[in-house]
Structure formats: C-alpha cells, structure tokens
Amino acid sequence: MGQKTLAETIKEITSDHLEQHNGLLLGESISAVGWVNNTVPNVKGIVELPMTDVAGAGIAVGAALVGRRPIFVIRFQDFLILNGSPLIFFAAKTKELHGKSAPVFVRAIASDGLGPVHSGVLHSIFMHFPGFRVCSPMTPNEYREIWETYMKNDDPMICSEHRLSYPNTQELSDITVENAHVTLYAISCTRFEAAKAVESLKIDGIRCNLVNILWLKPFDITDRLIQPLKESKLGLVIDPGHEIAGAARSIAYELNFAAECSVKALGLEDRTKCLCPPYKNMAPNAEIICKTVKEMLKKGE
Amino acid sequence: MRSKDFGVIPGLSKKYPKETSLELFRRMCAIRYFEQGVIESVQAKYIDYLVYLSSGQEAIAAAMSVALQGFMIFAQHRCHGTYLAFGGTPAKLRDELLGMDTGTSRGRAGSNCVQCHENEVAMFGHHGLIGENVPLGVGAALGSNKPVVCFFGDGAAEEDYVFAAMGFAVTHRLPVIFVCEDNNLSILTKVDIRRSWSITHVARALGMPAVDITDDPWTILETAGQFKNTLPAFINIYTCRANWHAGVGVDGPPEWDRLSMVREELEKMGLSSQSEKIEKDIIAEMEKLWDKKHLQKL
C-alpha cells in the first residue's frame, strides 16, 4: 500500500472527527459529484446545507458555539464573499468580545482556470481580520499539523486548500543552497511550481532557496524563514491570490523589515480570471516565477 | 392591522395566577427603570456612545422569559430588556455599559451585544449585523438539540439569511422559536414603505406555525406556551419603541405604552397595592444602581 494522498488524509481526519469526536461537517452538495474531490467520508454527522450561503455559515458558527467543532466546507473560495459575514463578524470576534469562542474549521477550497467566480484564492481577506488562524496546507503531514492545532486551540480557522494538492503524497521540504541568489517563499499551489522553478533556474546558473509557507496567520518570523533571506539578500513571495493588497505583499513587507532585505511579491495580475484562454490570469507558474526572478536579478546588477 | 389590541385574547389576564401577572409587571418595570438610569447616565455623559434601548418593548422580554425557561437565547441588538428579564444581573449590565471589566463582556461589547452565561441563563451576544443571531441560534439548536429562542426586529426579518435559517429549522425540525419584535421601524422607515409582504406569511409558507399578535404580555405568554410545543414556530409581536433607534432621544409619544396598560389592567384585577409596591421597590433599586455619586467612584 502506497502513501496516502492529501485527499485521503483529509477524509481520514474527517471520518475520525465525525465518528469518534461528535463533530459535524456542513456544506452544500457535499454528497454530490465525488464527495468534494473524495475528501469527505460517507458517515454520520454530515449536514447538507441548502444553497443559502450566508445562513449556512451562520448555522455552522452556531454549531461551533455549542461545542461541535464543525467543519464547514466551501467548494470554491470565491463564495467566502457570501459566507464571510458570520465568520468575520461573529466567529472571529466573539472570543475577544465575550470570552466565548466559536471554533469553526473552514475548508476553503481553491481552484484555478474555472472562471471568474470559481478560481479565486481569498485567504488574504481573512488574514486582514483579527480573530482567525489562516493556513494553507499542501501535504498530508501539514494537514495533520494544522488539524491538531485547530483541535488544541479555540480559534476559528481558515484552511485554504487547493484542488491541485489533493493527489499529492509527498512532503515538501525547504531548499537551501550556498550562495543563493534569491530566496523564494511560496504559498498554496505555487509551492509546486516554485519547486519546478528552482530546478529550471539552476540550469540557468541561478541558485535559489525555497521556503514553504504553511501558516499565513499568525505569521511568525522564525529562523527557518528568515535565515535563507539574510544570506541571499533578495526574496520573492509567491501567492496564487491577487497581488495587490494580498498575502504575498503582506508577507513580503514583513520579511522586508525583519531581514532588511529587498523582497518582492508575485501574485495574480489586477484583472479578472476569465474562463477562456488566454484570459485566465492563472496562478504564477514556474515559467512566470523564473521570469520574475531573472528580472529581479537583472535589476539588481 | 397593527394596533395595541391586535390578537389580544379577552379576559386572559384573569386566567393566570396573580403571582404570574405581578411577575410580568415586575420584569417590565425592571427594564423601564434600569433604562431610565441609562438615559440619565447618557445625558450626564457617564456613557458616551450610542445605546439601544428596550423601553416601550418590555412586555415581550418579560413574557417570553416567563414562558421560555431553559431556552438558549439569541438576542437582537436591542437586548437590555432580554438580558434583564431572563435573569441577568443588572449591575453587570450597568458595568458593561460603562466599559468596565466587571461588565457582562468585560466592558468590551457595550449596549448592543450583551451576553449572559450565569444564573442558569445562556444568552449569546449579538454583534450588530441585524438578524445574524437567527442562523447562529438555528446552528446552536442543530448542534445541541436544546431549545432556542431567537429575537429579531421587523428590519432583520427582511434579511435573506433570516428566513433561509428559518427554513432550515423547518427542514430539520429544530426546537427554535422565532420572535419578531415588530416596532414597525427600521431606524425611522416604516414596514409598509419597505415591503409589501408579511414575515408571518413567509414563516407559514416555510411550514411552521406563525401568528401576529400585539405585545399584551398575557397574550404573549399564552401564545408562546402553545407554540413551544410545536417548534419550530414564529411569533410576530407588534410593539412600540419609546426612544430613538440608537440613542436616548424621543420622536414624540409612542403609539401605545404597554407598561401603563399593564398597570391599569392590574388595577382592574384588584392588584394595585401590590403593583405599586413592586414599582416603588424597582425604582428605588435602580436609582441606587445608577446613583451618580456611586458612578463617580466607578
């Protein structure tokens, strides 16, 4: 038997939560078309919500208030614009206001290439508001780590998943090399592309560190994160969300000041993600990452 | 349709023990005179932000708190009355309004999001998005299978997520009673300007028992007593806000003053000496609670 995929890992964690820990899972059309990319088990504790996004999120938060530790599944992160108000205005505020927490685990699933309102990555919006933990696990062990963190704490958590990661069985390690020209910081699905970019740039004689970012908030500047940047003196943060006022720029800003090094952000261009090529405005791929790195190095010469 | 007598069951006050009637009056007085202290404290700048007063609408909280013991409470923003009637400690609400650590939410929440988790009361705070408490209450009922009461105003009744949550409660047969405190005003815009439909009709169409009544406390008590056995259910209650939407000002006399009407009814029932004593004692308690010399020390 081979290693478990991320999808199988999520399914296993969910099954244990619902069957052994009195948990709940709520979402729209959960049982339809592959049980959310085969990440949801067919067990008791699943609540099919009607297509009422705002009310559905409120119902999940209400279940969190009475201790059910609900998993709230959002098939496309864009819908967080609708689902967001009970999460932002109630779940994230109740602990600070009242000392009563509403720990809801939001499985916010991102995609790419599915058009204007099914391809978004919106985790940066939730980094903006106080009260959330925000993470983006791409590997089985990372998912186990963030789930354990959720269960040990009482904060609502935005888990920014990406469909591209579900078949993944591999853990993604940081890459550090001597005399690196640049340190790449990659988030969500761009981590897979950044790893390809590192190999491609190596062929061109450009040495890259690659640091994987799991936790978006709280964002702790650890030695693991900062040391490669201090050595390379140049950094690039890559995120599949929009670049302006997004996660990449926010983290680049923090790294910039922490290391006193130049750190650039790379995210989506400031235009809508359309369904048809060539207007898809896809997440930064290896080619775009390589191009950006080369431009940065050229500029720094 | 909307009137001070709408849906009132004649002679109902005599059906209940006099202790019940006097308790309803006591709870109404507690709200009215607590808020008299709030009004004076705002005018004297001890409280220097907008408050949301329950005065004029006291009968709903008073009657529901008698009828719905043991229910989890998801109150609306106008919640002082709910807190006090269901058993919250007045001094803690005062301290909350004053922004003190000894307040209901350690002084962080203020007037419009009051919670209570003591005295066997489970009341969750509202954060200010009207109607947000309705899906939250429905979710709490789903998660716990315990009975829940959701209070909201006629404005919140227009939020799409409110009737979506009501529909979910019907689908899952959840033990929730939805109570619309219909003061006919969204800030100052009346219901008939805002919509042509009735939330009571919507509730019936969703498949739950639903009724319009006025805020006569005995009628509320009777209706809630019947409906709590057939949950989910919806009650729309016509009532009158005495003060501004936010703040302590007034826009003229209310359509009716239920506290005065209840006082008169108790007099007709031969309970005037008892009701006078209740009112006098409450006034003294609240004057002490809001004593300016004491406030200066806080």
Coordinates of C-alpha atoms in Angstrom, one line a residue:
Chain A
M1 CA 0.0 0.0 0.0
G2 CA 1.4 3.4 -1.0
Q3 CA 1.5 6.7 0.8
K4 CA -1.8 8.4 1.4
T5 CA -2.7 11.3 -0.7
L6 CA -3.7 14.6 0.8
A7 CA -7.4 13.9 -0.1
E8 CA -7.2 10.6 1.7
T9 CA -5.7 12.2 4.7
I10 CA -8.4 14.8 4.9
K11 CA -11.0 12.1 4.5
E12 CA -9.4 10.1 7.3
I13 CA -9.2 13.1 9.7
T14 CA -12.8 14.0 9.0
S15 CA -14.0 10.4 9.5
D16 CA -12.3 10.3 12.9
H17 CA -13.7 13.7 13.9
L18 CA -17.3 12.8 13.0
E19 CA -17.4 9.2 14.2
Q20 CA -15.2 9.5 17.3
H21 CA -15.4 13.1 18.5
N22 CA -19.1 14.1 18.0
G23 CA -18.0 16.5 15.2
L24 CA -20.2 17.9 12.4
L25 CA -19.5 18.7 8.8
L26 CA -21.7 21.2 7.0
G27 CA -21.7 22.2 3.4
E28 CA -23.6 22.5 0.1
S29 CA -23.9 19.5 -2.2
I30 CA -21.4 17.5 -0.1
S31 CA -22.5 14.1 -1.3
A32 CA -22.8 15.2 -5.0
V33 CA -20.1 14.5 -7.6
G34 CA -17.3 12.7 -5.8
W35 CA -17.9 13.9 -2.2
V36 CA -15.8 17.0 -2.6
N37 CA -13.0 15.5 -4.6
N38 CA -13.1 12.4 -2.4
T39 CA -12.2 14.3 0.7
V40 CA -15.4 13.6 2.6
P41 CA -16.4 10.2 4.1
N42 CA -19.9 8.9 3.9
V43 CA -20.5 8.8 7.7
K44 CA -22.9 10.2 10.2
G45 CA -22.6 13.9 11.2
I46 CA -22.8 15.3 7.7
V47 CA -25.3 18.1 7.3
E48 CA -26.3 19.0 3.8
L49 CA -27.0 22.8 3.7
P50 CA -29.5 24.3 1.4
M51 CA -28.0 26.8 -1.1
T52 CA -28.1 29.6 1.4
D53 CA -24.5 30.7 1.8
V54 CA -24.8 33.4 4.5
A55 CA -27.3 31.5 6.6
G56 CA -25.3 28.3 6.1
A57 CA -22.1 29.9 7.5
G58 CA -24.1 31.2 10.4
I59 CA -25.5 27.8 11.2
A60 CA -22.0 26.4 11.2
V61 CA -20.9 29.1 13.6
G62 CA -23.9 28.5 15.8
A63 CA -22.9 24.8 16.0
A64 CA -19.4 25.9 16.9
L65 CA -20.8 28.0 19.8
V66 CA -22.2 24.9 21.4
G67 CA -19.0 22.9 21.1
R68 CA -19.5 20.7 18.0
R69 CA -16.2 21.8 16.3
P70 CA -17.9 21.9 12.9
I71 CA -16.0 21.5 9.6
F72 CA -17.6 24.0 7.2
V73 CA -16.8 23.1 3.6
I74 CA -16.8 25.7 0.9
R75 CA -16.3 24.2 -2.6
F76 CA -15.0 27.4 -4.1
Q77 CA -13.2 30.1 -2.1
D78 CA -14.9 32.9 -4.0
F79 CA -18.1 32.0 -2.1
L80 CA -16.4 33.3 1.0
I81 CA -17.6 36.7 -0.1
L82 CA -21.1 35.4 0.7
N83 CA -20.1 33.0 3.6
G84 CA -17.8 35.5 5.1
S85 CA -20.1 37.7 7.3
P86 CA -20.9 35.2 10.0
L87 CA -17.3 34.1 10.0
I88 CA -15.7 37.6 10.1
F89 CA -18.3 39.4 12.2
F90 CA -19.2 36.7 14.6
A91 CA -16.9 33.7 14.8
A92 CA -13.7 35.8 14.7
K93 CA -14.9 38.4 17.1
T94 CA -16.8 36.5 19.8
K95 CA -13.7 35.4 21.7
E96 CA -12.3 38.9 22.1
L97 CA -15.6 40.5 22.8
H98 CA -17.2 37.9 25.0
G99 CA -14.6 35.4 26.0
K100 CA -16.7 32.7 24.3
S101 CA -15.2 31.1 21.3
A102 CA -16.7 29.7 18.1
P103 CA -14.1 27.4 16.7
V104 CA -15.3 26.6 13.2
F105 CA -12.9 24.9 10.8
V106 CA -13.4 26.3 7.3
R107 CA -12.3 24.2 4.5
A108 CA -12.0 26.9 1.8
I109 CA -11.2 25.2 -1.4
A110 CA -9.4 27.0 -4.2
S111 CA -9.1 26.1 -7.9
D112 CA -7.6 27.6 -11.0
G113 CA -8.8 28.0 -14.5
L114 CA -12.5 27.7 -13.7
G115 CA -13.5 31.3 -14.5
P116 CA -14.3 34.5 -12.7
V117 CA -16.0 33.2 -9.5
H118 CA -14.7 29.6 -9.2
S119 CA -11.0 30.2 -9.3
G120 CA -10.3 32.7 -6.5
V121 CA -7.9 32.4 -3.7
L122 CA -9.2 34.7 -0.9
H123 CA -7.1 33.8 2.2
S124 CA -5.6 37.2 2.3
I125 CA -9.0 38.7 3.2
F126 CA -9.1 36.6 6.3
M127 CA -5.6 37.5 7.2
H128 CA -6.8 41.0 7.3
F129 CA -9.4 40.5 10.1
P130 CA -8.5 39.8 13.7
G131 CA -9.5 36.5 15.3
F132 CA -8.6 33.9 12.6
R133 CA -5.9 31.4 12.2
V134 CA -5.1 31.1 8.5
C135 CA -3.1 28.3 6.9
S136 CA -2.6 26.7 3.5
P137 CA -1.5 23.0 3.9
M138 CA -0.4 21.2 0.7
T139 CA 0.8 17.9 2.1
P140 CA -0.6 15.1 4.3
N141 CA 1.6 15.9 7.3
E142 CA 0.9 19.6 7.1
Y143 CA -2.8 18.9 7.2
R144 CA -2.4 16.7 10.2
E145 CA -0.4 19.5 11.9
I146 CA -2.9 22.2 11.2
W147 CA -5.8 20.0 12.3
E148 CA -4.0 19.3 15.6
T149 CA -3.5 23.0 16.1
Y150 CA -7.2 23.6 15.4
M151 CA -8.3 21.0 17.9
K152 CA -5.8 22.2 20.6
N153 CA -7.0 25.8 20.3
D154 CA -10.3 27.5 20.2
D155 CA -9.9 29.9 17.3
P156 CA -11.8 29.8 14.0
M157 CA -9.5 28.5 11.3
I158 CA -9.5 29.3 7.6
C159 CA -7.8 26.3 5.9
S160 CA -7.0 27.5 2.4
E161 CA -6.9 24.3 0.4
H162 CA -6.2 23.9 -3.3
R163 CA -7.6 21.2 -5.6
L164 CA -4.2 20.8 -7.2
S165 CA -2.8 19.5 -3.9
Y166 CA -5.3 16.7 -3.3
P167 CA -3.4 14.0 -5.2
N168 CA -0.2 14.9 -3.5
T169 CA 1.5 12.2 -1.4
Q170 CA 4.9 13.9 -0.9
E171 CA 6.1 16.2 1.9
L172 CA 7.6 19.4 0.5
S173 CA 10.9 20.3 2.1
D174 CA 12.6 23.7 2.1
I175 CA 15.6 24.0 -0.2
T176 CA 18.6 25.9 0.9
V177 CA 21.8 26.2 -1.1
E178 CA 25.1 28.0 -0.5
N179 CA 25.5 31.5 -2.0
A180 CA 21.9 31.6 -3.2
H181 CA 20.9 34.5 -5.4
V182 CA 17.4 34.6 -4.2
T183 CA 15.0 33.1 -1.6
L184 CA 11.6 32.1 -2.9
Y185 CA 8.7 32.0 -0.4
A186 CA 5.8 30.0 -1.9
I187 CA 2.2 29.7 -0.7
S188 CA -0.5 27.2 -1.6
C189 CA -0.4 25.7 -5.1
T190 CA 2.5 27.9 -6.2
R191 CA 4.7 25.8 -4.0
F192 CA 4.6 23.0 -6.6
E193 CA 5.5 25.5 -9.3
A194 CA 8.2 27.2 -7.3
A195 CA 9.9 23.8 -6.8
K196 CA 10.0 23.4 -10.6
A197 CA 11.2 26.9 -11.0
V198 CA 14.2 26.2 -8.6
E199 CA 15.3 23.4 -10.9
S200 CA 14.8 25.4 -14.0
L201 CA 16.7 28.4 -12.7
K202 CA 19.5 26.1 -11.5
I203 CA 20.1 25.1 -15.1
D204 CA 20.5 28.7 -16.0
G205 CA 23.0 29.1 -13.2
I206 CA 20.7 30.9 -10.7
R207 CA 20.8 29.4 -7.2
C208 CA 17.6 29.6 -5.2
N209 CA 16.5 28.9 -1.7
L210 CA 12.9 27.8 -1.4
V211 CA 10.9 28.3 1.8
N212 CA 7.5 26.7 2.1
I213 CA 4.8 28.8 3.9
L214 CA 2.2 26.9 5.7
W215 CA 0.9 29.4 8.3
L216 CA -0.3 32.7 6.9
K217 CA -1.6 34.0 10.2
P218 CA -0.2 34.1 12.7
F219 CA 2.9 34.7 10.6
D220 CA 5.9 34.1 12.8
I221 CA 9.3 35.2 11.6
T222 CA 11.3 32.1 12.6
D223 CA 15.0 31.4 11.8
R224 CA 13.8 28.8 9.2
L225 CA 12.0 31.6 7.4
I226 CA 14.4 34.5 7.8
Q227 CA 17.9 33.0 7.7
P228 CA 17.9 32.0 4.0
L229 CA 16.8 35.5 3.1
K230 CA 19.5 37.1 5.2
E231 CA 22.0 35.1 3.2
S232 CA 20.6 35.6 -0.2
K233 CA 19.7 39.3 0.4
L234 CA 16.9 39.1 -2.1
G235 CA 13.5 37.5 -1.7
L236 CA 10.3 36.7 -3.7
V237 CA 7.0 35.8 -2.1
I238 CA 4.6 33.9 -4.4
D239 CA 0.9 33.5 -3.9
P240 CA -2.0 32.3 -6.1
G241 CA -4.2 35.2 -4.9
H242 CA -4.4 38.7 -6.3
E243 CA -1.1 40.6 -5.7
I244 CA -2.5 44.0 -4.8
A245 CA -3.2 44.1 -1.0
G246 CA -2.8 40.3 -1.0
A247 CA -0.9 37.7 1.1
A248 CA 2.3 37.9 -1.0
R249 CA 2.6 41.7 -0.5
S250 CA 1.8 41.5 3.2
I251 CA 4.3 38.8 3.9
A252 CA 6.9 40.4 1.6
Y253 CA 6.5 43.5 3.7
E254 CA 7.1 41.7 7.0
L255 CA 10.1 39.8 5.6
N256 CA 11.5 43.0 4.2
F257 CA 11.6 44.8 7.5
A258 CA 12.6 41.7 9.5
A259 CA 15.6 41.0 7.3
E260 CA 16.3 44.4 5.9
C261 CA 16.5 42.9 2.5
S262 CA 14.6 43.6 -0.7
V263 CA 11.6 41.2 -1.0
K264 CA 9.2 41.3 -4.0
A265 CA 5.7 39.9 -4.2
L266 CA 4.3 37.9 -7.0
G267 CA 0.6 37.1 -7.3
L268 CA -2.2 37.5 -9.8
E269 CA -2.4 40.4 -12.1
D270 CA -5.0 43.0 -11.3
R271 CA -7.6 41.6 -13.7
T272 CA -10.5 39.1 -13.6
K273 CA -9.8 35.5 -14.0
C274 CA -11.8 34.6 -17.1
L275 CA -12.8 31.1 -18.3
C276 CA -11.2 31.2 -21.7
P277 CA -7.6 31.2 -22.6
P278 CA -5.6 33.5 -22.9
Y279 CA -7.6 35.5 -20.3
K280 CA -7.4 33.0 -17.4
N281 CA -5.0 35.0 -15.3
M282 CA -3.7 31.8 -13.8
A283 CA -1.7 31.5 -10.6
P284 CA 2.0 32.1 -11.1
N285 CA 3.6 29.1 -12.7
A286 CA 7.2 28.0 -12.9
E287 CA 7.8 30.0 -16.1
I288 CA 6.4 33.2 -14.6
I289 CA 8.4 32.7 -11.4
C290 CA 11.6 32.2 -13.4
K291 CA 10.9 35.3 -15.5
T292 CA 10.3 37.3 -12.4
V293 CA 13.5 36.1 -10.7
K294 CA 15.6 36.9 -13.7
E295 CA 14.1 40.4 -13.9
M296 CA 14.8 40.9 -10.2
L297 CA 18.4 39.8 -10.6
K298 CA 18.9 41.9 -13.7
K299 CA 17.5 45.0 -11.9
G300 CA 19.9 44.4 -9.1
E301 CA 23.0 44.1 -11.2
Chain B
M1 CA -53.8 45.6 11.3
R2 CA -51.1 46.8 13.7
S3 CA -52.8 48.0 16.9
K4 CA -52.5 47.9 20.6
D5 CA -55.3 45.3 20.7
F6 CA -54.4 43.1 17.8
G7 CA -54.8 39.4 18.7
V8 CA -55.4 40.1 22.3
I9 CA -57.4 37.3 24.0
P10 CA -60.1 39.0 26.1
G11 CA -60.1 38.1 29.8
L12 CA -56.8 36.3 29.5
S13 CA -55.1 38.1 32.4
K14 CA -57.5 36.5 34.8
K15 CA -56.6 33.1 33.7
Y16 CA -53.1 33.3 35.1
P17 CA -52.2 33.3 38.8
K18 CA -51.9 36.8 40.2
E19 CA -48.2 36.0 41.1
T20 CA -47.6 35.5 37.4
S21 CA -49.2 38.7 36.4
L22 CA -47.3 40.6 39.1
E23 CA -44.0 38.9 38.0
L24 CA -44.6 40.1 34.4
F25 CA -45.1 43.6 35.7
R26 CA -42.0 43.4 37.9
R27 CA -39.9 42.4 34.9
M28 CA -41.3 45.1 32.8
C29 CA -40.6 47.7 35.5
A30 CA -37.1 46.4 35.9
I31 CA -36.4 47.1 32.2
R32 CA -38.1 50.5 32.2
Y33 CA -36.4 51.8 35.3
F34 CA -33.0 50.3 34.6
E35 CA -33.1 52.2 31.3
Q36 CA -34.2 55.4 33.0
G37 CA -30.8 55.2 34.7
V38 CA -29.2 54.6 31.3
I39 CA -30.9 57.6 29.8
E40 CA -29.7 59.8 32.7
S41 CA -26.2 58.4 32.5
V42 CA -26.0 59.2 28.8
Q43 CA -27.3 62.7 29.4
A44 CA -24.7 63.1 32.1
K45 CA -22.0 61.7 29.8
Y46 CA -21.2 58.7 32.1
I47 CA -22.0 56.7 29.0
D48 CA -20.7 58.5 25.9
Y49 CA -21.7 56.4 22.9
L50 CA -24.9 55.2 21.3
V51 CA -27.2 52.9 23.3
Y52 CA -30.0 50.8 22.0
L53 CA -33.0 51.0 24.4
S54 CA -35.7 48.4 25.0
S55 CA -38.1 50.8 26.7
G56 CA -41.6 50.5 25.3
Q57 CA -40.9 46.9 24.2
E58 CA -40.5 45.5 27.7
A59 CA -43.6 43.2 27.6
I60 CA -42.0 40.8 25.0
A61 CA -38.9 40.0 27.0
A62 CA -40.9 39.9 30.3
A63 CA -43.5 37.4 28.9
M64 CA -41.0 35.3 26.9
S65 CA -38.7 35.0 29.9
V66 CA -41.6 33.5 31.9
A67 CA -42.8 31.3 29.1
L68 CA -39.5 30.0 27.8
Q69 CA -37.5 28.9 30.8
G70 CA -34.4 26.8 29.9
F71 CA -34.2 28.1 26.3
M72 CA -30.9 29.3 24.9
I73 CA -31.3 32.9 24.0
F74 CA -30.0 34.6 20.8
A75 CA -31.0 38.2 21.3
Q76 CA -31.1 41.1 18.8
H77 CA -29.1 44.3 19.2
R78 CA -31.9 45.9 21.3
C79 CA -31.2 43.5 24.1
H80 CA -31.1 45.2 27.5
G81 CA -34.7 44.0 28.1
T82 CA -33.9 40.4 27.2
Y83 CA -30.9 40.3 29.5
L84 CA -32.7 41.7 32.5
A85 CA -36.0 39.8 32.0
F86 CA -34.3 36.4 31.6
G87 CA -32.3 36.8 34.8
G88 CA -29.1 38.8 34.0
T89 CA -27.6 40.8 36.9
P90 CA -28.4 44.5 36.5
A91 CA -25.1 45.7 38.0
K92 CA -23.2 43.7 35.4
L93 CA -25.1 45.3 32.6
R94 CA -24.5 48.7 34.1
D95 CA -20.8 47.9 34.3
E96 CA -20.8 46.7 30.7
L97 CA -22.4 50.0 29.5
L98 CA -19.8 51.8 31.5
G99 CA -17.0 49.9 29.8
M100 CA -15.8 48.2 33.0
D101 CA -14.0 44.8 33.5
T102 CA -16.9 43.8 35.7
G103 CA -19.4 44.0 32.8
T104 CA -21.1 41.2 31.0
S105 CA -18.3 41.1 28.4
R106 CA -15.6 42.8 30.5
G107 CA -16.7 46.1 29.1
R108 CA -15.7 45.2 25.5
A109 CA -19.2 44.7 23.9
G110 CA -21.4 47.5 25.1
S111 CA -25.0 48.1 24.6
N112 CA -25.9 46.2 21.6
C113 CA -24.2 42.8 22.1
V114 CA -25.0 41.7 25.6
Q115 CA -24.4 38.1 26.7
C116 CA -25.2 36.2 29.9
H117 CA -23.8 32.9 31.0
E118 CA -24.7 32.7 34.6
N119 CA -27.8 32.4 36.8
E120 CA -28.7 29.4 34.6
V121 CA -29.1 31.7 31.6
A122 CA -27.4 31.1 28.2
M123 CA -27.7 34.3 26.2
F124 CA -25.3 34.9 23.3
G125 CA -24.3 38.4 22.3
H126 CA -25.3 40.0 19.1
H127 CA -22.6 41.8 17.2
G128 CA -24.6 44.3 15.2
L129 CA -25.4 42.8 11.9
I130 CA -29.2 42.6 12.2
G131 CA -30.6 39.1 12.0
E132 CA -27.2 37.5 12.3
N133 CA -28.3 35.8 15.5
V134 CA -31.0 33.8 13.7
P135 CA -28.8 31.4 11.8
L136 CA -26.5 31.3 14.8
G137 CA -29.4 30.2 17.0
V138 CA -30.5 27.7 14.5
G139 CA -27.0 26.3 14.3
A140 CA -26.9 26.1 18.1
A141 CA -30.1 24.2 18.1
L142 CA -28.8 21.9 15.4
G143 CA -25.6 21.3 17.4
S144 CA -27.1 20.8 20.8
N145 CA -30.7 19.8 20.2
K146 CA -31.6 22.2 23.0
P147 CA -34.5 24.7 22.6
V148 CA -33.6 28.2 21.4
V149 CA -35.3 31.5 21.2
C150 CA -34.2 34.0 18.5
F151 CA -35.3 37.6 18.9
F152 CA -35.1 40.0 16.0
G153 CA -36.8 43.1 14.7
D154 CA -39.0 43.7 11.7
G155 CA -36.0 45.1 9.8
A156 CA -33.9 42.0 10.5
A157 CA -36.9 39.9 9.3
E158 CA -36.1 41.2 5.8
E159 CA -32.5 39.8 5.8
D160 CA -32.4 36.9 3.4
Y161 CA -30.3 34.8 5.8
V162 CA -33.1 35.1 8.4
F163 CA -35.7 33.3 6.5
A164 CA -33.2 30.9 5.0
A165 CA -32.3 29.9 8.5
M166 CA -36.0 29.6 9.5
G167 CA -36.4 27.3 6.5
F168 CA -33.5 25.2 7.6
A169 CA -35.1 24.9 11.1
V170 CA -38.3 23.6 9.5
T171 CA -36.4 21.1 7.3
H172 CA -34.5 19.7 10.4
R173 CA -37.5 20.1 12.8
L174 CA -35.3 22.1 15.2
P175 CA -36.6 23.4 18.6
V176 CA -36.4 27.1 17.8
I177 CA -39.0 29.8 18.5
F178 CA -38.5 32.8 16.3
V179 CA -39.8 36.1 17.8
C180 CA -40.1 39.2 15.7
E181 CA -40.2 42.3 17.9
D182 CA -42.1 44.4 15.3
N183 CA -41.9 48.1 16.3
N184 CA -42.7 49.0 12.7
L185 CA -39.5 50.9 12.3
S186 CA -36.1 50.4 10.6
I187 CA -34.5 53.4 12.1
L188 CA -37.5 55.6 11.1
T189 CA -38.7 53.9 8.0
K190 CA -42.0 52.1 8.4
V191 CA -42.6 48.5 7.4
D192 CA -45.2 49.3 4.7
I193 CA -42.7 51.6 2.9
R194 CA -40.1 48.8 2.9
R195 CA -42.0 45.8 1.9
S196 CA -45.4 44.6 0.7
W197 CA -45.2 41.1 2.3
S198 CA -45.6 39.7 5.8
I199 CA -42.9 37.7 7.5
T200 CA -45.7 35.8 9.2
H201 CA -46.9 34.6 5.8
V202 CA -43.3 33.7 4.9
A203 CA -43.0 31.6 8.1
R204 CA -46.3 29.8 7.4
A205 CA -45.2 29.2 3.8
L206 CA -42.0 27.7 5.1
G207 CA -44.2 25.3 7.1
M208 CA -44.2 26.4 10.7
P209 CA -47.0 27.7 12.9
A210 CA -46.9 31.5 12.8
V211 CA -49.1 34.3 14.2
D212 CA -49.3 38.1 14.5
I213 CA -50.2 39.4 18.0
T214 CA -49.7 42.6 19.9
D215 CA -47.4 43.0 22.9
D216 CA -50.0 42.3 25.6
P217 CA -47.9 40.1 28.0
W218 CA -50.6 37.7 28.8
T219 CA -51.3 37.1 25.1
I220 CA -47.6 36.6 24.5
L221 CA -47.4 34.2 27.4
E222 CA -50.4 32.2 26.2
T223 CA -49.1 32.1 22.6
A224 CA -45.6 31.1 23.4
G225 CA -46.9 28.5 25.8
Q226 CA -48.8 26.9 23.0
F227 CA -46.1 27.3 20.3
K228 CA -43.3 25.9 22.3
N229 CA -44.8 22.5 21.9
T230 CA -44.8 22.7 18.1
L231 CA -41.4 24.0 17.3
P232 CA -40.1 25.5 15.1
A233 CA -42.6 28.3 15.3
F234 CA -42.8 32.0 14.7
I235 CA -44.5 34.9 16.5
N236 CA -44.6 38.4 15.2
I237 CA -45.4 40.9 18.0
Y238 CA -46.4 44.4 17.4
T239 CA -44.7 46.7 19.9
C240 CA -43.6 50.4 20.3
R241 CA -40.1 51.6 20.7
A242 CA -40.1 54.6 23.1
N243 CA -36.8 56.0 22.1
W244 CA -34.6 56.5 19.0
H245 CA -33.2 53.6 17.2
A246 CA -29.9 54.4 18.8
G247 CA -29.6 57.0 21.5
V248 CA -31.9 58.2 24.2
G249 CA -33.9 60.8 22.3
V250 CA -37.6 60.5 21.5
D251 CA -39.6 61.4 18.4
G252 CA -42.9 62.1 20.3
P253 CA -45.2 59.8 22.2
P254 CA -45.3 56.1 21.2
E255 CA -48.4 54.6 19.6
W256 CA -49.1 53.0 23.0
D257 CA -47.3 52.4 26.3
R258 CA -47.7 48.8 27.3
L259 CA -46.3 49.3 30.8
S260 CA -49.1 51.8 31.6
M261 CA -51.7 49.5 30.1
V262 CA -50.5 46.6 32.2
R263 CA -50.5 48.8 35.3
E264 CA -54.1 49.7 34.6
E265 CA -55.0 46.0 34.0
L266 CA -53.5 45.1 37.3
E267 CA -55.6 47.8 38.9
K268 CA -58.7 46.3 37.4
M269 CA -57.7 43.0 38.8
G270 CA -57.5 44.4 42.2
L271 CA -53.7 44.2 42.4
S272 CA -52.9 47.9 42.6
S273 CA -51.4 47.9 46.0
Q274 CA -49.0 45.0 45.1
S275 CA -48.1 46.6 41.7
E276 CA -47.5 49.9 43.3
K277 CA -45.1 48.3 45.8
I278 CA -43.3 46.5 43.0
E279 CA -42.9 49.6 41.0
K280 CA -41.7 51.6 44.0
D281 CA -39.2 49.0 45.0
I282 CA -37.8 48.7 41.5
I283 CA -37.5 52.4 41.2
A284 CA -35.5 52.5 44.5
E285 CA -33.3 49.6 43.4
M286 CA -32.5 51.2 40.0
E287 CA -31.9 54.7 41.5
K288 CA -29.4 53.1 43.8
L289 CA -27.8 51.2 41.0
W290 CA -27.4 54.4 38.9
D291 CA -26.7 56.7 41.8
K292 CA -24.5 59.5 40.4
K293 CA -22.2 59.6 43.5
H294 CA -21.6 55.9 43.1
L295 CA -21.0 56.2 39.3
Q296 CA -18.3 58.9 40.0
K297 CA -16.4 56.3 42.1
L298 CA -16.6 53.6 39.5

